[in-house]
Tab-separated table of C-alpha atoms and ligand atoms in Angstrom:
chain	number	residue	atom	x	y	z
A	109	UNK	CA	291.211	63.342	-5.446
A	110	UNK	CA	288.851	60.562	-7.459
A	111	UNK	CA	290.999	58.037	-9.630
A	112	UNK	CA	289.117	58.221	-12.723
A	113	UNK	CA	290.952	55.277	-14.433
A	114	UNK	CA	294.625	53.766	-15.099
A	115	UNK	CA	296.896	56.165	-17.949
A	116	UNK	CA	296.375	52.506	-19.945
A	117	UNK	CA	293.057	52.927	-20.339
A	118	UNK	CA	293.510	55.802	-22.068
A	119	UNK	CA	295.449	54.962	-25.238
A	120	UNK	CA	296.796	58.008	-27.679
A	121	UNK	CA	294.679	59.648	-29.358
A	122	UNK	CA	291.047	58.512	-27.965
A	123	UNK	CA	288.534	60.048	-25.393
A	124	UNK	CA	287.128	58.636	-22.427
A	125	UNK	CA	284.177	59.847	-20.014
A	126	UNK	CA	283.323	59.976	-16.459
A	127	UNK	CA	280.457	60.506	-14.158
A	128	UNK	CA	281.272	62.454	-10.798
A	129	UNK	CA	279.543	63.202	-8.118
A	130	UNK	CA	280.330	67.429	-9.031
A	131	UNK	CA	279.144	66.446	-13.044
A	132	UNK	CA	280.227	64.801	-16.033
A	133	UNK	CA	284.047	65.221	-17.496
A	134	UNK	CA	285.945	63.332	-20.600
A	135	UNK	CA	289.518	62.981	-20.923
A	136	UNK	CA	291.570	63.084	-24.725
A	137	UNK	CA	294.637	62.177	-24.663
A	138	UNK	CA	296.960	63.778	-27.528
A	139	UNK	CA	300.667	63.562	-28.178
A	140	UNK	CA	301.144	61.933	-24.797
A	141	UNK	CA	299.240	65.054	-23.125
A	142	UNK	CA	295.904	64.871	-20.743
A	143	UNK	CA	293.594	66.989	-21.261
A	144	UNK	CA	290.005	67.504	-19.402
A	145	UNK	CA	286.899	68.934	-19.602
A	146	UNK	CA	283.214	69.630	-18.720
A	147	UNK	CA	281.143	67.382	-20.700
A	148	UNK	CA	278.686	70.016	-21.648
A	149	UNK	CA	278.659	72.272	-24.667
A	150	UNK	CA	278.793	75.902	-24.539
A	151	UNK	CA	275.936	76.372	-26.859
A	152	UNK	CA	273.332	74.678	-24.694
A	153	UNK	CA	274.735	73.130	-21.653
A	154	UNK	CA	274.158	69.764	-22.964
A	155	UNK	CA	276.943	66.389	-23.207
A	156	UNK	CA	278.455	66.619	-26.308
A	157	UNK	CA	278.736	62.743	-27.233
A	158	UNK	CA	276.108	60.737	-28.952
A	159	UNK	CA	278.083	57.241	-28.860
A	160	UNK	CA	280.164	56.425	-26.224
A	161	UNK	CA	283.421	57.733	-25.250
A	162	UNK	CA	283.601	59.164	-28.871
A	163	UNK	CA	284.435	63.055	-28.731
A	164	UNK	CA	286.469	63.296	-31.324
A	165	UNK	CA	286.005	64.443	-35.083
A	166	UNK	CA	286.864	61.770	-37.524
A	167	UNK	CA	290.451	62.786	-37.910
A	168	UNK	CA	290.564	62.692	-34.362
A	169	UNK	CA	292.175	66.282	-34.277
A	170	UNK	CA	289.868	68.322	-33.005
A	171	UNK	CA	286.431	67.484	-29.650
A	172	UNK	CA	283.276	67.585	-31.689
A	173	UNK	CA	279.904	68.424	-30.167
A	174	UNK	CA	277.490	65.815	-31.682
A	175	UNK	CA	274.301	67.806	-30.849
A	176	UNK	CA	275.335	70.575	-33.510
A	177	UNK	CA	278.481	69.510	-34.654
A	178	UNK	CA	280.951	72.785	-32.848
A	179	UNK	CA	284.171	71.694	-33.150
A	180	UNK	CA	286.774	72.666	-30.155
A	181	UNK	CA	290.451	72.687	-30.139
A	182	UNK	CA	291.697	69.585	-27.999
A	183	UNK	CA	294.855	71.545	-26.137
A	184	UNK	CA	292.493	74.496	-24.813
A	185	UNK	CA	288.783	73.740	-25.818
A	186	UNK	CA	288.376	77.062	-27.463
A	187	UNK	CA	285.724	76.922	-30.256
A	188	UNK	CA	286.422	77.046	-33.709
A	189	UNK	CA	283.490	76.253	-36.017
A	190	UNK	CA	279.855	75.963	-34.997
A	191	UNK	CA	276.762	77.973	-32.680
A	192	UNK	CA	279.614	78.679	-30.261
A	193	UNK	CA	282.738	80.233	-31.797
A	194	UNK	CA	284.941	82.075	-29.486
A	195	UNK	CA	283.187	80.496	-26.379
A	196	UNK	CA	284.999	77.464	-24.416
A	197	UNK	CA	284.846	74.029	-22.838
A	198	UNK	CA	285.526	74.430	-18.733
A	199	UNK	CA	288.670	72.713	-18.325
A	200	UNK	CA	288.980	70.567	-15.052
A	201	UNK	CA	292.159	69.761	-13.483
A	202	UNK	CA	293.610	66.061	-13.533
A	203	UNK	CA	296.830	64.835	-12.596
A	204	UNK	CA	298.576	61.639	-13.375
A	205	UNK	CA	300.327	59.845	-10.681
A	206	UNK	CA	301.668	56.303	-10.772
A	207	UNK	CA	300.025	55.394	-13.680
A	208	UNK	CA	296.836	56.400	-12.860
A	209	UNK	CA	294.918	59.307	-13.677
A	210	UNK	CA	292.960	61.287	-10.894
A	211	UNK	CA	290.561	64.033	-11.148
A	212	UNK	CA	291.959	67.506	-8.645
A	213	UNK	CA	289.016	70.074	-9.043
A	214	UNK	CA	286.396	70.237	-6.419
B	279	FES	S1	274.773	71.805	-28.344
B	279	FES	FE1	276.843	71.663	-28.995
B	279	FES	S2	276.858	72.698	-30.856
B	279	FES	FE2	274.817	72.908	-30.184
């Protein structure tokens, strides 16, 4: 387990990301919920932020890819507009403990 930052660094509603050792993740945080993925894109492998710690579409409801602009649901990273419809983010596994969040998958 790798602490990847306290659950107040996190606020509702923004996006946060984190080099690992086993590759890149980001966390959003939506209606209280965690959720985490791969920070690469579907349609070409590559990170999908250009600024930052800024994943999200301007309404901050759906993860935007900056390279091509797919947009991906937040609660399952399933595609919905773009190169890559249909196709996924890899979700990794995080857990919250003690106020702290902490990143499970090998
Ligand atoms: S690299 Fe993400 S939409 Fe093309």
């Amino acid at each position: 387990m790798i602490e990847l930052c306290r659950t107040t660094d996190l606020p509702e509603g923004s996006s946060k990301s984190f080099s690992l050792p086993s590759g890149n993740i980001f966390l959003v945080k939506k209606q209280q919920q965690i959720y985490a993925y791969r920070n690469s894109c579907p349609h070409l492998g590559i990170p999908l932020e250009w600024v930052t710690n800024k994943f999200l579409d301007e309404d901050g409801e759906l993860i935007q890819c900056a390279t091509h602009g797919a947009l991906f649901t937040i609660e399952d990273g399933m595609c919905v507009y773009g190169p890559c419809v249909n196709q996924s983010l890899t979700r990794v596994s995080v857990q919250e403990i003690q106020g702290s969040i902490y990143f499970i998958s090998p």
